[in-house]
CSV table of C-alpha atoms and ligand atoms in Angstrom, one decimal:
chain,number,residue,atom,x,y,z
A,26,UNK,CA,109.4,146.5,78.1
A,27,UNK,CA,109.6,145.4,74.7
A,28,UNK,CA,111.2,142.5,72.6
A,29,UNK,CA,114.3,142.9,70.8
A,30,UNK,CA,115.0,140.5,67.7
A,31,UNK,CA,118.5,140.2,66.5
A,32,UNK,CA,119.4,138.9,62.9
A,33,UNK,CA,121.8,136.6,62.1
A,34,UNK,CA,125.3,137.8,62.0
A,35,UNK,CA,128.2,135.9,60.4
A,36,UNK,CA,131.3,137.0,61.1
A,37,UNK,CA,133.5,139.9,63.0
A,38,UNK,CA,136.3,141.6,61.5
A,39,UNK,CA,138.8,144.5,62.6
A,40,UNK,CA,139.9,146.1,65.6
A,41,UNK,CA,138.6,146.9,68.6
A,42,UNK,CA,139.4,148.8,72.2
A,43,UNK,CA,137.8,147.6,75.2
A,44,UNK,CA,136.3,149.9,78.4
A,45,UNK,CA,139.3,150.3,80.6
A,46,UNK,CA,139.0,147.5,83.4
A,47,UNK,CA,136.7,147.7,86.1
A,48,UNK,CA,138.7,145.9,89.1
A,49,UNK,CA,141.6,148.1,88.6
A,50,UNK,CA,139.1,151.6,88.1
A,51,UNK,CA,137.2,150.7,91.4
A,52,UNK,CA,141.2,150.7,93.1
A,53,UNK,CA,142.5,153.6,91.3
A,54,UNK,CA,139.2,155.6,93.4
A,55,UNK,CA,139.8,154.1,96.5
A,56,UNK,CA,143.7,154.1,96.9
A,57,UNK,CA,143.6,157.9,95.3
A,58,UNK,CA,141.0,159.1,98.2
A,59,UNK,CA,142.7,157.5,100.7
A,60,UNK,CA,145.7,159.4,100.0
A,61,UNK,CA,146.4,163.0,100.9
A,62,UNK,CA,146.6,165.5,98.0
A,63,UNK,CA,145.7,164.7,93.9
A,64,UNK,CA,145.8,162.0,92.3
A,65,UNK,CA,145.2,161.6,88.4
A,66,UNK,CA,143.3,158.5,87.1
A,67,UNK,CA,143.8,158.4,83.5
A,68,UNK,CA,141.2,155.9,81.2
A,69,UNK,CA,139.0,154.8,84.2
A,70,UNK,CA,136.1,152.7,83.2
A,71,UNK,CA,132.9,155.3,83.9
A,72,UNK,CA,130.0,152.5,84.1
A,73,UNK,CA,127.3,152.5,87.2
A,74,UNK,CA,129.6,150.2,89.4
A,75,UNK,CA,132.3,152.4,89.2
A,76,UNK,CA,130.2,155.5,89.5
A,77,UNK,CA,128.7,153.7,93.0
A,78,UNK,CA,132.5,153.8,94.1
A,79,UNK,CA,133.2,157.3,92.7
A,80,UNK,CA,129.8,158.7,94.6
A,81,UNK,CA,130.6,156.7,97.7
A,82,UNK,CA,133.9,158.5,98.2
A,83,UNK,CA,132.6,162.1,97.6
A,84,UNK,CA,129.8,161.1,100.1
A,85,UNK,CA,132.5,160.7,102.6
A,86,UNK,CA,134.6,164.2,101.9
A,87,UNK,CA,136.5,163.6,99.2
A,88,UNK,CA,136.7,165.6,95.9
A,89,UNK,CA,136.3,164.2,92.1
A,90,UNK,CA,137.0,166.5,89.4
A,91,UNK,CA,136.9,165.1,85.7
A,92,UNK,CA,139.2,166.1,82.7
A,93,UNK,CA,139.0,165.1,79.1
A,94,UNK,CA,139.2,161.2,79.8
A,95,UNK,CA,140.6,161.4,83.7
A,96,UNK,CA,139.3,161.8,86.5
A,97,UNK,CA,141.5,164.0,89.4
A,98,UNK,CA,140.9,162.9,92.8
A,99,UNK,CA,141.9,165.2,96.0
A,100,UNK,CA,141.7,163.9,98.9
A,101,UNK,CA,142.6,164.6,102.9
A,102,UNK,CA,143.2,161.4,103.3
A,103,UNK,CA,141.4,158.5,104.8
A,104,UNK,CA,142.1,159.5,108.2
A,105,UNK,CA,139.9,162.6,107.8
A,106,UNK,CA,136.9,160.5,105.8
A,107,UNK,CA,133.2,162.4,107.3
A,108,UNK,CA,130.5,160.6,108.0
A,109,UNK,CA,127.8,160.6,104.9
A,110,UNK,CA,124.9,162.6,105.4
A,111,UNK,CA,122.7,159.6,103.4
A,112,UNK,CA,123.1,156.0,102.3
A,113,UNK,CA,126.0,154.6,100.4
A,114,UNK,CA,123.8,153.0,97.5
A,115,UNK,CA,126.4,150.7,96.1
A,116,UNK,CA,124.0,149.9,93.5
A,117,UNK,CA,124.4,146.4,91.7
A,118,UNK,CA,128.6,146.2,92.8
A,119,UNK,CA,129.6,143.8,95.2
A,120,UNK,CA,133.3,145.1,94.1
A,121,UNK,CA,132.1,148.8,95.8
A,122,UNK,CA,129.8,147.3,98.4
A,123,UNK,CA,132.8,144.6,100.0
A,124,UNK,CA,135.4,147.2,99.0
A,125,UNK,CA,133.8,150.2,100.6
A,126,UNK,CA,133.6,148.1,103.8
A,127,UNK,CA,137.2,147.2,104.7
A,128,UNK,CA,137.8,151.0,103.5
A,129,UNK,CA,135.3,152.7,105.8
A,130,UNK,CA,135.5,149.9,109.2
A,131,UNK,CA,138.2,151.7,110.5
A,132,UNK,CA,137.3,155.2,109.7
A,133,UNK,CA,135.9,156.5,112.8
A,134,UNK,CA,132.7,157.1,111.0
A,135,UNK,CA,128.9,155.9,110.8
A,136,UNK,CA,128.0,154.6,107.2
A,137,UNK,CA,125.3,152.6,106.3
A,138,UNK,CA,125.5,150.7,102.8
A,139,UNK,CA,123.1,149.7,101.2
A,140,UNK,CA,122.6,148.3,97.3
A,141,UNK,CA,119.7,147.0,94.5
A,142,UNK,CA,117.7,143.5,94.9
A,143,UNK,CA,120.4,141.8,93.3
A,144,UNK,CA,123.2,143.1,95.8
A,145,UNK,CA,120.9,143.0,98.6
A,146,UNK,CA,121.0,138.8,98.2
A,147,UNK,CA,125.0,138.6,97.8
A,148,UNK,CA,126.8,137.0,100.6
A,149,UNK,CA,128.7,139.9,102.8
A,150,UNK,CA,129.5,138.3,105.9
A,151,UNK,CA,132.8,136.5,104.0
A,152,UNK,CA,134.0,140.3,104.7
A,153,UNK,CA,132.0,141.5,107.8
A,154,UNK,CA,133.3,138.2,109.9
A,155,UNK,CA,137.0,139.0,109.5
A,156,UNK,CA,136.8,142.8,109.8
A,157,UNK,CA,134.6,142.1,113.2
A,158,UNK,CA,137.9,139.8,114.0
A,159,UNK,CA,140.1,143.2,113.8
A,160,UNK,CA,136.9,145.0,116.2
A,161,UNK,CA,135.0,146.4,113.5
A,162,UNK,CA,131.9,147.7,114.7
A,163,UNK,CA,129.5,146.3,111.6
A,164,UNK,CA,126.0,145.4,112.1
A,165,UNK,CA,124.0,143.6,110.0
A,166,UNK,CA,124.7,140.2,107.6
A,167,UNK,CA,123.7,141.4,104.3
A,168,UNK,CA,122.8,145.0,103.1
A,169,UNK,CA,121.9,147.1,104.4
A,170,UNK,CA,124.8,147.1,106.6
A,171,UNK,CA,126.0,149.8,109.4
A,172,UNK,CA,129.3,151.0,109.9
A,173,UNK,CA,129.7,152.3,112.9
A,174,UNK,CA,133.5,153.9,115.2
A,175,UNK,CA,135.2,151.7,116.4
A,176,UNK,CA,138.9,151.0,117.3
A,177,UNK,CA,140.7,148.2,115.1
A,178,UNK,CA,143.4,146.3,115.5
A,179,UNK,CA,145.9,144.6,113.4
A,180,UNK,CA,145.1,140.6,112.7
A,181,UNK,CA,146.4,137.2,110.7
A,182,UNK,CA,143.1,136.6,108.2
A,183,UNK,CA,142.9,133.4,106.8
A,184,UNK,CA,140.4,133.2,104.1
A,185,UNK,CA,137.6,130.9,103.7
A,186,UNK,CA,136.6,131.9,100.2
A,187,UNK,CA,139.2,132.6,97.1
A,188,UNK,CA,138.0,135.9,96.5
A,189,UNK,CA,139.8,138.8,95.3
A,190,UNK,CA,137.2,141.4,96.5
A,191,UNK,CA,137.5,139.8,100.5
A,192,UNK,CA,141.3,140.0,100.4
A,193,UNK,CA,141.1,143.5,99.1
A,194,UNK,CA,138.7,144.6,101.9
A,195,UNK,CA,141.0,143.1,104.8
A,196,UNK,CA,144.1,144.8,102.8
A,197,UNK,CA,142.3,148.4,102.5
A,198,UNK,CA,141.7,147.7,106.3
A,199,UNK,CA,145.0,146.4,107.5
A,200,UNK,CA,147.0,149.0,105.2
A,201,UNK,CA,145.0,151.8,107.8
A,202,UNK,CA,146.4,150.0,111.3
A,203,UNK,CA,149.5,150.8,112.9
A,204,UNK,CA,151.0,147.6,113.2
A,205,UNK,CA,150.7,144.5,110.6
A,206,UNK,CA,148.0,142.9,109.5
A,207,UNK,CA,148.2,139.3,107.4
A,208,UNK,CA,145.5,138.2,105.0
A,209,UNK,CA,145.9,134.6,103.3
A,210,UNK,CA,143.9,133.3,100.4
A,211,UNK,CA,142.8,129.5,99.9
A,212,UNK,CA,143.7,130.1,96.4
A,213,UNK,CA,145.6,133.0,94.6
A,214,UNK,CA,142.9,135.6,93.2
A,215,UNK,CA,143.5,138.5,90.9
A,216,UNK,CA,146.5,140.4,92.7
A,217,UNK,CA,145.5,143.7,91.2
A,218,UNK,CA,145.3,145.6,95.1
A,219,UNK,CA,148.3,144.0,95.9
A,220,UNK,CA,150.2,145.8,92.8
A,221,UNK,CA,148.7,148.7,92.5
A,222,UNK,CA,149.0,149.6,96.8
A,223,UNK,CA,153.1,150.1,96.1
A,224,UNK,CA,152.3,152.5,93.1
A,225,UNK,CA,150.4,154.6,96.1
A,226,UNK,CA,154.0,154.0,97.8
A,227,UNK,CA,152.1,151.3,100.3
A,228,UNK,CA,154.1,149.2,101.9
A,229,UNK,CA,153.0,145.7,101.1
A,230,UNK,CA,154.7,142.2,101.2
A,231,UNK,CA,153.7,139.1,99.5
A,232,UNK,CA,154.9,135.4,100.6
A,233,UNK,CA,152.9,133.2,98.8
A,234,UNK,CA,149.5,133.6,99.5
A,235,UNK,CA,149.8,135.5,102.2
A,236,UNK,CA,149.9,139.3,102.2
A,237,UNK,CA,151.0,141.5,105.3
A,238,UNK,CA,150.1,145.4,105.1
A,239,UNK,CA,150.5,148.3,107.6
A,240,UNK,CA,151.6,151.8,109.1
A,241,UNK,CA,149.4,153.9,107.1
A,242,UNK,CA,151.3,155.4,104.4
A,243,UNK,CA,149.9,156.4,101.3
A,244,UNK,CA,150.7,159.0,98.7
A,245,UNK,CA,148.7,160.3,95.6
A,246,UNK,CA,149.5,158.7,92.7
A,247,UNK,CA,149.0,159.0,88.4
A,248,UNK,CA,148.2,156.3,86.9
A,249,UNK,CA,146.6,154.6,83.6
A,250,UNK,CA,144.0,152.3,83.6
A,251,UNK,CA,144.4,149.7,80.7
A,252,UNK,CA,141.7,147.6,78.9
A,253,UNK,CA,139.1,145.0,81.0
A,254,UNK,CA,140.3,141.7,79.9
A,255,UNK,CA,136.6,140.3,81.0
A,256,UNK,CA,135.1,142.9,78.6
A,257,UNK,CA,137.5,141.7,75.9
A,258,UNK,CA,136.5,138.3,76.5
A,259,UNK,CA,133.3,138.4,75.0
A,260,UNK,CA,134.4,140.3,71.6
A,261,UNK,CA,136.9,137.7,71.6
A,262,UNK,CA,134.5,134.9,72.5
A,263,UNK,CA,132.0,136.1,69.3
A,264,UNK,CA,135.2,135.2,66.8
A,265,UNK,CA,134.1,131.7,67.8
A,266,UNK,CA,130.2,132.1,68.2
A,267,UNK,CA,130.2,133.1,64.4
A,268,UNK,CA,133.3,131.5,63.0
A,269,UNK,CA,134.8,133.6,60.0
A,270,UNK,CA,136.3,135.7,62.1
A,271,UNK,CA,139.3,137.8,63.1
A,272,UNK,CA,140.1,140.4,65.1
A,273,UNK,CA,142.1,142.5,67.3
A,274,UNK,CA,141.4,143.4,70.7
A,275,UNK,CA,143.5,146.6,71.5
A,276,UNK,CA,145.4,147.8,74.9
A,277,UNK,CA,144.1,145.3,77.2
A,278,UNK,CA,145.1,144.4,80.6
A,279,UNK,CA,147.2,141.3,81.0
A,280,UNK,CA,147.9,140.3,84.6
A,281,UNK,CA,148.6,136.8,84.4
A,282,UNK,CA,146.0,136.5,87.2
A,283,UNK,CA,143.2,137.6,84.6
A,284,UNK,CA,144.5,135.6,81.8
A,285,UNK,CA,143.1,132.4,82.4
A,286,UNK,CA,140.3,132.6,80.1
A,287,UNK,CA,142.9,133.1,77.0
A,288,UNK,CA,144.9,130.2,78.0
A,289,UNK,CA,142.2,127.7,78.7
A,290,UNK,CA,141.0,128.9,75.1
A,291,UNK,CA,144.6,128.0,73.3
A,292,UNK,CA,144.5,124.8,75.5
A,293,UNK,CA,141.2,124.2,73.1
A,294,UNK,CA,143.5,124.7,69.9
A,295,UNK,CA,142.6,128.6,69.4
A,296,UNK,CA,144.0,130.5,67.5
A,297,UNK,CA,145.1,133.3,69.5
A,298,UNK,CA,148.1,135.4,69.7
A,299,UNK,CA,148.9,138.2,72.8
A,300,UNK,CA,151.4,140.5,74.1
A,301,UNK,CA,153.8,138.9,76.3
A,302,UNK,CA,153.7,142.6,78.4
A,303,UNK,CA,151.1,143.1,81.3
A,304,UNK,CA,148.7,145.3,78.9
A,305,UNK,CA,149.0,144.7,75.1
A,306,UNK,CA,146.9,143.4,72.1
A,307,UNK,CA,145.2,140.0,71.4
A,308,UNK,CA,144.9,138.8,68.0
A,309,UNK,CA,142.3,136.4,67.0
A,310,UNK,CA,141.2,134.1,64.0
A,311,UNK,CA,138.3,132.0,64.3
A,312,UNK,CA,139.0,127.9,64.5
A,313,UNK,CA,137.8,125.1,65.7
A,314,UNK,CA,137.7,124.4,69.7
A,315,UNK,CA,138.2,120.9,71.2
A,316,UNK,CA,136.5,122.0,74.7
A,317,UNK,CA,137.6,120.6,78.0
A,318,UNK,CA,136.9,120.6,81.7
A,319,UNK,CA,137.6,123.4,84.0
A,320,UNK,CA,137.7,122.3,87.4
A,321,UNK,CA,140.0,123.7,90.3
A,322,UNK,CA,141.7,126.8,90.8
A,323,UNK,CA,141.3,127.5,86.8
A,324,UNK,CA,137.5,128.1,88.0
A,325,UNK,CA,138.5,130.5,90.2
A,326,UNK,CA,140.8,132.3,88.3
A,327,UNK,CA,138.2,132.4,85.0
A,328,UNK,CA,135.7,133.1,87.3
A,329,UNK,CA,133.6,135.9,85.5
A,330,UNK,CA,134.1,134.4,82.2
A,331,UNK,CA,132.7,130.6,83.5
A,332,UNK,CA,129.3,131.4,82.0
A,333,UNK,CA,131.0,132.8,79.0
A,334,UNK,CA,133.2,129.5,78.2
A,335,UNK,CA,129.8,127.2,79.0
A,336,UNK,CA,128.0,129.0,76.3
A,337,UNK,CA,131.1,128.6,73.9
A,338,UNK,CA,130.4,124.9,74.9
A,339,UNK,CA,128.2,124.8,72.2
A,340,UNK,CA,131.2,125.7,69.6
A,341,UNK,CA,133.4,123.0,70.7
A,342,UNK,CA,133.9,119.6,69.3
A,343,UNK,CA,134.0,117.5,72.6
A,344,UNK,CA,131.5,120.4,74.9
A,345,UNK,CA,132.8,122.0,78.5
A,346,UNK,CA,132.5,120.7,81.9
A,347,UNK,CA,132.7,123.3,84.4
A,348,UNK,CA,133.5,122.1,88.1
A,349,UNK,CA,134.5,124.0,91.6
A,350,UNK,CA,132.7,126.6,90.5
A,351,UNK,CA,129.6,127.3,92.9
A,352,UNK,CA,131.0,130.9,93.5
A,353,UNK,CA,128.9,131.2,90.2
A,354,UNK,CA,125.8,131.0,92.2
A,355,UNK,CA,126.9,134.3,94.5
A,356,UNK,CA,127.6,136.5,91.4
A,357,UNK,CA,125.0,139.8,90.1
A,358,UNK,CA,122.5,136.5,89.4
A,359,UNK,CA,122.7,132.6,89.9
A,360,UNK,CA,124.8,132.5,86.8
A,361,UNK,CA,124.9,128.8,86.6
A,362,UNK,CA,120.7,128.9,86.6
A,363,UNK,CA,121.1,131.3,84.1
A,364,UNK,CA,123.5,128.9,81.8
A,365,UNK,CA,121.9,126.4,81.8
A,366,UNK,CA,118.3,128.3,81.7
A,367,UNK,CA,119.1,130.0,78.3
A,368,UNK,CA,121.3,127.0,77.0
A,369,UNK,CA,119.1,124.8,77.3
A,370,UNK,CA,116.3,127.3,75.7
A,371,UNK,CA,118.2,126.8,72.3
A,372,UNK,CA,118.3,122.9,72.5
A,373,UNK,CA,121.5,122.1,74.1
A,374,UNK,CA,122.3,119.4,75.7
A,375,UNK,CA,122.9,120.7,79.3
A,376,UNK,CA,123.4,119.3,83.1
A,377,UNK,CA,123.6,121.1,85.6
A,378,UNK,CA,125.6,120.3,88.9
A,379,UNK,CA,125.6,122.2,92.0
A,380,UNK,CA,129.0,124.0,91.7
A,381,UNK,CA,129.0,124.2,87.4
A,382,UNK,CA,127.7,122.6,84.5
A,383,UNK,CA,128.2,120.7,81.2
A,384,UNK,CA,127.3,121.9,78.0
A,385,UNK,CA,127.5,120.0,74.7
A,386,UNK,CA,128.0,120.8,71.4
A,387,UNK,CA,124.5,122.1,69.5
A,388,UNK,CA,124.7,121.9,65.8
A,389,UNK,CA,121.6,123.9,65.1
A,390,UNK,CA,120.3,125.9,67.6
A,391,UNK,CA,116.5,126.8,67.6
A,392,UNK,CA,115.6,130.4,66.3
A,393,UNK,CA,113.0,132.6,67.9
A,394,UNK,CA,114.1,132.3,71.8
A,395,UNK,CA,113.4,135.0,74.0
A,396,UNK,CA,116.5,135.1,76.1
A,397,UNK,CA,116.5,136.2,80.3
A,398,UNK,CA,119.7,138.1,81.7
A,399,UNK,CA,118.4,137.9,84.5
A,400,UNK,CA,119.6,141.9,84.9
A,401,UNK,CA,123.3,140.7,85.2
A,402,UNK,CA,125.6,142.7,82.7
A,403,UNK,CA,127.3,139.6,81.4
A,404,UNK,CA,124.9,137.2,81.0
A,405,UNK,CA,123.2,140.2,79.0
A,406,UNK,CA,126.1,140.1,76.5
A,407,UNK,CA,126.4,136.3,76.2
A,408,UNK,CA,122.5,136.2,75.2
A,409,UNK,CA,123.2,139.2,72.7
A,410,UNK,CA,125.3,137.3,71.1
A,411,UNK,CA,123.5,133.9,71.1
A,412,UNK,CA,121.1,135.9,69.4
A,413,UNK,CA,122.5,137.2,67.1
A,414,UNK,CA,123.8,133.7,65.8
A,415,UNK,CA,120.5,132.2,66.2
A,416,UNK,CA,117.9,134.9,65.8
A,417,UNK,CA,116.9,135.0,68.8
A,418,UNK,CA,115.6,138.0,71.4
A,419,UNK,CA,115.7,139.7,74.8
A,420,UNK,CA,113.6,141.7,76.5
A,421,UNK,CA,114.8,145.6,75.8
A,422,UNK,CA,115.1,146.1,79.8
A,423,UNK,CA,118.4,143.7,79.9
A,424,UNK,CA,120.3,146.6,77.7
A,425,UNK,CA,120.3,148.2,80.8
A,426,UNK,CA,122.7,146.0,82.8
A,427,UNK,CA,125.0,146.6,80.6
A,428,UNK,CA,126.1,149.7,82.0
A,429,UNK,CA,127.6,148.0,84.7
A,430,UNK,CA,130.7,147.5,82.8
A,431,UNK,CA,130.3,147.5,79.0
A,432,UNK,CA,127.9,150.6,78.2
A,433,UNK,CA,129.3,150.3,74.2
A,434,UNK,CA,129.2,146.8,74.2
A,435,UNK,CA,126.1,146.3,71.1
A,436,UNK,CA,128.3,149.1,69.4
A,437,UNK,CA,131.1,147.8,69.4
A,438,UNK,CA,129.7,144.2,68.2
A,439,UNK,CA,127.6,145.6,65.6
A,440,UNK,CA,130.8,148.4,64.1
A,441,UNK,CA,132.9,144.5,63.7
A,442,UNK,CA,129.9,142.6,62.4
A,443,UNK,CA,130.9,141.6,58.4
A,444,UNK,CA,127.9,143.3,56.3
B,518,LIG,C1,136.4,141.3,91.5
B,518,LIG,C2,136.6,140.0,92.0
B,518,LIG,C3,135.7,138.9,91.6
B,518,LIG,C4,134.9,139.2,90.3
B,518,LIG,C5,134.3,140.5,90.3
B,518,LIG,C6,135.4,141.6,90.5
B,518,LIG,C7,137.3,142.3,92.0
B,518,LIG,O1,134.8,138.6,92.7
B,518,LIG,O2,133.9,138.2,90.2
B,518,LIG,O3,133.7,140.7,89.1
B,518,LIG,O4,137.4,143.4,91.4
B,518,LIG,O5,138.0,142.1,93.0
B,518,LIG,P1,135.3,137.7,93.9
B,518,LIG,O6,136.5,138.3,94.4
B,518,LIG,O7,134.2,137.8,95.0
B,518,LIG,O8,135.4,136.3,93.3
């Protein structure tokens, strides 16, 4: 391990395409092997989350090919899914780990799953407890887990935690049963599964925010992946962490239930123009940002970008308060710890509460600090770019977590920076 010192940058300028989006990439694989015959993902995001997903499916039988930038997915179809001869290592993605589950419960197979330190603390039994409700045979609370035959049976889920990755396992569960099953959300989480099962020619109804799947019917399917929004968030996020900045962020995906992190931006008087269409372009010019509070089910639906807006609390003329947002502390690290760890390493003004945090404005933030990621991918990219407005460091074994979803990221930075 070794120390990496950044210099100060000041300013981004030009244009820019983010990795393709890793909620809708993780889908794309499962939907495609659950369907008989060949599917075509076109622009998947290829990080080690993904990967975890794209191993875990061979491992059951089915078969990934790759071509230029797609990769072709052929498949028997999840009713003939074999039991893996090892353990699914899911790696460091609770997307693949809670995914996988509500995917392989009703299989008819034996599967254990198992993933690194970090995934090994997550909570799973927000997934395991309502797939035991359908009589999923699943034993164990956290990984490792064990999947084990057993005969399921169609339920109404109500969920206890607004989380997209819980109401996508239940779905991928439901969708296998004969007859319907329900699954309603506290709050309305990113509906990605829900639009992207009717491209695979699912049958699936929404009434509010409930969602009823079943029968079984799935077809192959060709489809492109667009741009991660949450990956685009932080190139957007350096426009105002160096000021004297503009730039345009390229083909990104625009689901109005990934948006929120744009919106509560312009709320702050940003200068941002977008697409109105569900994948387009984002324009940005640096400018000053009043700040706010997020609180509510804006938390949940800026979610992974939470730790991003408390550092940009430091950019803002009034600071952020971030409430209702303790799913923070469940994420690849305590990412409220880490906040207000390496905020308040650069002489911020920070408190920290036990579902968020509130971070002033700093006018001159202390050179020289040795930033901790904590191995999470995007607290990695939030130091990177503390550091590099403040000279500041990391340790070189963080540029590893960012592989997890934004292997280019320093790139990508360092092509914009102004020289
Ligand atoms: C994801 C959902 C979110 C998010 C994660 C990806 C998904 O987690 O934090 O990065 O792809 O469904 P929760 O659904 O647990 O909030």
């Amino acid at each position: 391990m070794s120390l990496i010192a950044y210099k100060r940058i000041n300013g981004i300028r030009g244009s820019v395409t983010p990795p393709a989006d890793k909620s809708i990439t993780h889908r794309a694989f499962i939907l495609a092997a659950m369907a008989h015959g060949r599917s075509k993902i076109h622009n998947p995001l290829l990080s080690l989350d993904t990967q975890a997903t794209l191993a875990a499916l061979q491992a059951v039988g089915v078969e990934v090919t790759f071509e230029n930038r797609s990769v072709i997915i052929n498949s028997n179809g999840f009713a003939r899914f074999r039991s893996p001869q090892k353990d699914i290592d899911c790696g460091n993605s609770g997307t693949t780990a809670r995914l996988l589950m509500g995917l392989l419960a009703p299989a008819g197979i034996t599967a254990r799953l198992d993933g690194d330190e970090s995934l090994r603390k997550r909570p799973m039994a927000r997934v395991i407890e309502p797939l035991r409700a359908m009589g999923a045979d699943i034993s164990g609370e956290k990984l490792p887990i064990k999947i084990s035959p057993a005969l399921m049976h169609s339920a109404d889920i109500v969920g206890k935690v607004a989380s997209a990755q819980v109401k996508s396992a239940i779905l991928l569960a439901g969708m296998q049963l004969p007859d319907v099953t329900s699954y309603t959300e506290p709050l309305l989480t990113r509906n990605h599964t829900e639009r992207m099962m009717p491209m695979f020619g699912v049958e699936i109804r929404k009434e509010g925010n409930t969602s009823y799947v079943g029968g079984g019917k799935i077809e192959p399917c060709e489809l492109t992946v667009p741009g991660d929004i949450s990956s685009a968030a932080m190139l957007i996020a350096a426009a105002y962490i160096y000021g004297n900045s503009e730039i345009t962020v390229r083909q990104v995906g625009l689901n109005p239930t990934r948006t929120a992190f744009i919106d509560i931006l312009k709320s702050w008087g940003a200068d941002i123009a977008r697409d109105s269409a569900l994948c387009g372009d984002i324009i940005v010019k640096s400018s000053a940002l009043s700040g706010g509070e997020i609180s509510g089910s804006m938390s949940a639906y800026a979610i992974d970008e939470l730790p991003l807006l408390a550092a940009l609390g430091l950019f803002t003329d009034n600071g952020v308060v971030i409430k209702d947002a303790a799913e923070l502390r469940h994420k690849e690290c305590d990412r409220i710890s880490a906040m207000v760890h390496n905020l308040r390493l650069l002489g911020a003004e920070v408190e920290e509460f036990d579902d968020g945090l509130a971070v002033s404005p700093l006018k001159d933030g202390k050179s020289g600090v040795l930033f901790d990621s904590m191995g999470d991918h995007r607290i990695a990219m939030i130091n990177i770019m503390l550091a590099k407005r403040w000279e500041g460091g990391i340790n070189s074994d963080d540029l590893a977590a960012l592989k997890v979803s934004f292997p280019t990221f320093i790139n990508e930075l360092e092509r914009l920076e102004i020289k």
